[in-house]
Tab-separated table of N, CA and C in Angstrom:
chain	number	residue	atom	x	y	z
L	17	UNK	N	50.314	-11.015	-53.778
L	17	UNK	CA	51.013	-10.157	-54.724
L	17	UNK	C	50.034	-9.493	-55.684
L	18	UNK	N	49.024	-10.612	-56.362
L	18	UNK	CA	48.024	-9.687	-56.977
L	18	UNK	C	47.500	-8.629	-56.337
L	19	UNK	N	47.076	-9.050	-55.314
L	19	UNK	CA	46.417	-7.902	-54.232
L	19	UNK	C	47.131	-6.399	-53.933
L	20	UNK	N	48.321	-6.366	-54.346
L	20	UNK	CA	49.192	-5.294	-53.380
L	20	UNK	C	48.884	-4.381	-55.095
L	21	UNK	N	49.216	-5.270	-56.011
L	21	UNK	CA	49.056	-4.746	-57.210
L	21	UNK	C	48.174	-4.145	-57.713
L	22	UNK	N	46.786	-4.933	-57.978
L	22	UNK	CA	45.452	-4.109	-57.973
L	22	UNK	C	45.241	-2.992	-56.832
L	23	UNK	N	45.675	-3.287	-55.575
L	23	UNK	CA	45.690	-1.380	-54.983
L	23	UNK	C	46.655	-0.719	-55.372
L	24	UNK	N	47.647	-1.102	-55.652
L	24	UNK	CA	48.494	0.325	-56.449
L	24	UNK	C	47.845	0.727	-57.610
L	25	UNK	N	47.480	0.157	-58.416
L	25	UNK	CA	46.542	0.727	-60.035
L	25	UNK	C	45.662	1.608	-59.353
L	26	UNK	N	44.711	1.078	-58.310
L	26	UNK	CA	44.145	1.870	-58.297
L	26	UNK	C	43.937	3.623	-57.376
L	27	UNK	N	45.003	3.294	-56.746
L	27	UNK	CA	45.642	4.208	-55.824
L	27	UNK	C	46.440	5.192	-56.068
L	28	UNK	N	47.393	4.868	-56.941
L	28	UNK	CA	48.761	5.487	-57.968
L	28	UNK	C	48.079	6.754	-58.441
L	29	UNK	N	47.236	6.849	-59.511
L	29	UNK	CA	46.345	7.599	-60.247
L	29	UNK	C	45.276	8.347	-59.559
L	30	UNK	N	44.728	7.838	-58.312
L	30	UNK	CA	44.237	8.822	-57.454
L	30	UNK	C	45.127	9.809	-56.688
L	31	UNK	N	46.578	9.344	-56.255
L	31	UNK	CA	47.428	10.289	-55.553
L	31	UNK	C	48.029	11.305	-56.787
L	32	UNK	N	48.134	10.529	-58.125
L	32	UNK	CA	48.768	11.822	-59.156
L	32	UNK	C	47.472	12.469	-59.016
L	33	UNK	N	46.410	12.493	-59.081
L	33	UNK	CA	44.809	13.823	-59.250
L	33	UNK	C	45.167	14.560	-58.639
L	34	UNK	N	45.615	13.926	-56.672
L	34	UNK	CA	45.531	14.679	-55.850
L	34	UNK	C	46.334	15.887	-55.723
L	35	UNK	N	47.991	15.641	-56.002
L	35	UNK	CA	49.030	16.042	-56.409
L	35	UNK	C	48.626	17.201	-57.530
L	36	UNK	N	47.913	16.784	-58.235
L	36	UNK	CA	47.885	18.027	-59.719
L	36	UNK	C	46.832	18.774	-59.115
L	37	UNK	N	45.551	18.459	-58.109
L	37	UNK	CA	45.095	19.320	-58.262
L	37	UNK	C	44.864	20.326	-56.994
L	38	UNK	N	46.274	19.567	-56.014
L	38	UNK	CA	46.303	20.966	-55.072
L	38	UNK	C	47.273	21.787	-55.536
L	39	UNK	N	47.830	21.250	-56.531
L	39	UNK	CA	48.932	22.945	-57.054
L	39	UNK	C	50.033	22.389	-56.868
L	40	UNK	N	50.702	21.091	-56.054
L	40	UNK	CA	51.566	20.973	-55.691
L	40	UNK	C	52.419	19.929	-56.993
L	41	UNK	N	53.780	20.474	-57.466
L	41	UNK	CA	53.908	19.691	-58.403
L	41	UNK	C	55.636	19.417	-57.737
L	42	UNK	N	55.868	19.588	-56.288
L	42	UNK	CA	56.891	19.614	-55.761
L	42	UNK	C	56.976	18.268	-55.190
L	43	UNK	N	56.158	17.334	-55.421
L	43	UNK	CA	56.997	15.766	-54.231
L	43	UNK	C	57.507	14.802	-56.074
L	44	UNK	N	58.024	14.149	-54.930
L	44	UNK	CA	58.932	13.076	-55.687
L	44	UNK	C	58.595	12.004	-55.862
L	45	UNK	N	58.411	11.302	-57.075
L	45	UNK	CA	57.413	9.852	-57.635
L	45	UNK	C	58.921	9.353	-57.387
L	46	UNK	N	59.241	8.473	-56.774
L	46	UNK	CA	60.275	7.192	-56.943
L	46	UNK	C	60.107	6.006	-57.846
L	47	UNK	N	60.728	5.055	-58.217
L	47	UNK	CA	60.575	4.115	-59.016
L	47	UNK	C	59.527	3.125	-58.669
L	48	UNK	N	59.774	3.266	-57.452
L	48	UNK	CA	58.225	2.108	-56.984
L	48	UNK	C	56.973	2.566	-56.387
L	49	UNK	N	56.833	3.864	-57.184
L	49	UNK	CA	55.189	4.642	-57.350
L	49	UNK	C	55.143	5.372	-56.351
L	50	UNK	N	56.341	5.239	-55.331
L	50	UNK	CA	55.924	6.199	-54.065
L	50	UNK	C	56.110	8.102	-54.121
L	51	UNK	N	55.532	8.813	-53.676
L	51	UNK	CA	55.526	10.016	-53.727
L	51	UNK	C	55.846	10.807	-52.318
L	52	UNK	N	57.336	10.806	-52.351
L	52	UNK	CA	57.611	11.581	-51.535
L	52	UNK	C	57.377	13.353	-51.465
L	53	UNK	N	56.514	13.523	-50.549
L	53	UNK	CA	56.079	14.874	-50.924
L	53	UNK	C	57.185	16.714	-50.264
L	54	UNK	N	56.967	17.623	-50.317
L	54	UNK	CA	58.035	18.406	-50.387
L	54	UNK	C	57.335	19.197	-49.606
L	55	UNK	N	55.804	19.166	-48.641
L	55	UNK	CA	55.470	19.339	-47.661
L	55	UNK	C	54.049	18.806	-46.679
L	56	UNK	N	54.410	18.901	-45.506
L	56	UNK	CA	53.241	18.286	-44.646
L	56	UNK	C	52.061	18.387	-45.165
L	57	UNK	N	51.881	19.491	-45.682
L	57	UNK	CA	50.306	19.388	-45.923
L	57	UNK	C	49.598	18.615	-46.963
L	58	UNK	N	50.771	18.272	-48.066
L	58	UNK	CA	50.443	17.664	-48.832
L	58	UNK	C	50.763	15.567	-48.443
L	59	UNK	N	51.073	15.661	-47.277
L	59	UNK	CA	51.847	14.378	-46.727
L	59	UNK	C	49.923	13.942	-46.334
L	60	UNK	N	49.571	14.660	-45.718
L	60	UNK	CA	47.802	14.802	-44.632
L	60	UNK	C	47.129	14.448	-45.762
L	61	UNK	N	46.800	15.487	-47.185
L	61	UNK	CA	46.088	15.070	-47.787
L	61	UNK	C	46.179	13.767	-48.960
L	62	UNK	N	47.275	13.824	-48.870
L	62	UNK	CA	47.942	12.165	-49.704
L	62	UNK	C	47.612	10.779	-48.621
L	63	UNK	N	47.316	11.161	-47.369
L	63	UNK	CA	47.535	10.080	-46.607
L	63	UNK	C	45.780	9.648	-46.360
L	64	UNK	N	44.988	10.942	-46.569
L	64	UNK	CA	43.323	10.904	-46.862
L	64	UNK	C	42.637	10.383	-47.852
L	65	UNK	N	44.224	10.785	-49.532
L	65	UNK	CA	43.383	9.848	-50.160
L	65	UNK	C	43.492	8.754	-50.491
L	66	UNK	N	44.795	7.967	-49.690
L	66	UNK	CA	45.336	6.694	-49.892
L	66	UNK	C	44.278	5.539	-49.190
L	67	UNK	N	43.597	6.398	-47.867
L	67	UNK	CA	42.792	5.762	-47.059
L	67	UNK	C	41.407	5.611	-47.708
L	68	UNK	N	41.275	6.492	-48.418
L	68	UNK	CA	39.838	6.608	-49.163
L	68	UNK	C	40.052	5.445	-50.110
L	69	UNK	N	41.017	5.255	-50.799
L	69	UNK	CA	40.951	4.239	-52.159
L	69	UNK	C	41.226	3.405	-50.963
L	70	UNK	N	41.478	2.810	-50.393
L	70	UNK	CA	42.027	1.627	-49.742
L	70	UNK	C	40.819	1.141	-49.194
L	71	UNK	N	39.617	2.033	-48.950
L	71	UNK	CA	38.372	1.748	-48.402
L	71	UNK	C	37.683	1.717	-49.906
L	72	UNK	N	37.598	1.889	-50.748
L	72	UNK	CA	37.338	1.622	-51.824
L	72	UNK	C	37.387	0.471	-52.525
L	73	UNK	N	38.373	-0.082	-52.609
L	73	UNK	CA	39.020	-1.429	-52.841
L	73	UNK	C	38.580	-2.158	-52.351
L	74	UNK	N	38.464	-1.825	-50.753
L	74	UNK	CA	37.933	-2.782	-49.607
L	74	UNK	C	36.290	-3.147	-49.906
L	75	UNK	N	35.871	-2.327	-50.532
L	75	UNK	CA	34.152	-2.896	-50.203
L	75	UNK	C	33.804	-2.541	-51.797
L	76	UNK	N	34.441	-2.531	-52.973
L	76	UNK	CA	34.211	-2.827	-54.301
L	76	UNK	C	35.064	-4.142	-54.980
L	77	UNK	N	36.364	-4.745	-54.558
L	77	UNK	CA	36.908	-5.132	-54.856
L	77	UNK	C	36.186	-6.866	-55.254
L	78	UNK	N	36.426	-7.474	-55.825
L	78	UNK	CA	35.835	-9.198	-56.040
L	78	UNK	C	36.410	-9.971	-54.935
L	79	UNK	N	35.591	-10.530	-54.409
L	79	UNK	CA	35.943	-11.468	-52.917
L	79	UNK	C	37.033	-11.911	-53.027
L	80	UNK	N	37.662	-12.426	-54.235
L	80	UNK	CA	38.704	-12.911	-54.779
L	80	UNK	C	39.913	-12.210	-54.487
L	81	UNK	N	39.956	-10.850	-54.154
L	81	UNK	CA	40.984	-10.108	-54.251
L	81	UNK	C	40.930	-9.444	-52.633
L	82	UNK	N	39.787	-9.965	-51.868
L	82	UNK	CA	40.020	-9.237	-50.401
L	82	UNK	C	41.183	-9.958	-49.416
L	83	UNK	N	41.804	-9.497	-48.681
L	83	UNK	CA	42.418	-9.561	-48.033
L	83	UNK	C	41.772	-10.725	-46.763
């Protein structure tokens, strides 16, 4: 549970950047941080940078918190 948590902190706030800074202010934050988006292209690049922080996490994170 910690684990799922510390990648949303740090994930959450990289997908709002991504969101603000392709122009797109059209997807939908739901209550449990998810961002449904209002088109494909922005689905591709949300899904590039979810993978990027997730590889991020993966090889910065404290042994303590790897999977």
């Amino acid at each position: 549970m910690v684990e799922i948590m510390w990648v949303g902190a740090r994930t959450f706030p990289l997908l709002i950047a991504v969101l603000r800074s392709s122009g797109m202010g059209g997807g939908v934050i739901s209550g449990t941080g998810e961002i449904f988006p209002s088109s494909t292209s922005f689905s591709n690049v949300s899904l590039i940078a979810f993978s990027r922080a997730s590889y991020e996490v993966g090889t910065t994170a404290p042994a303590s918190l790897r999977a």
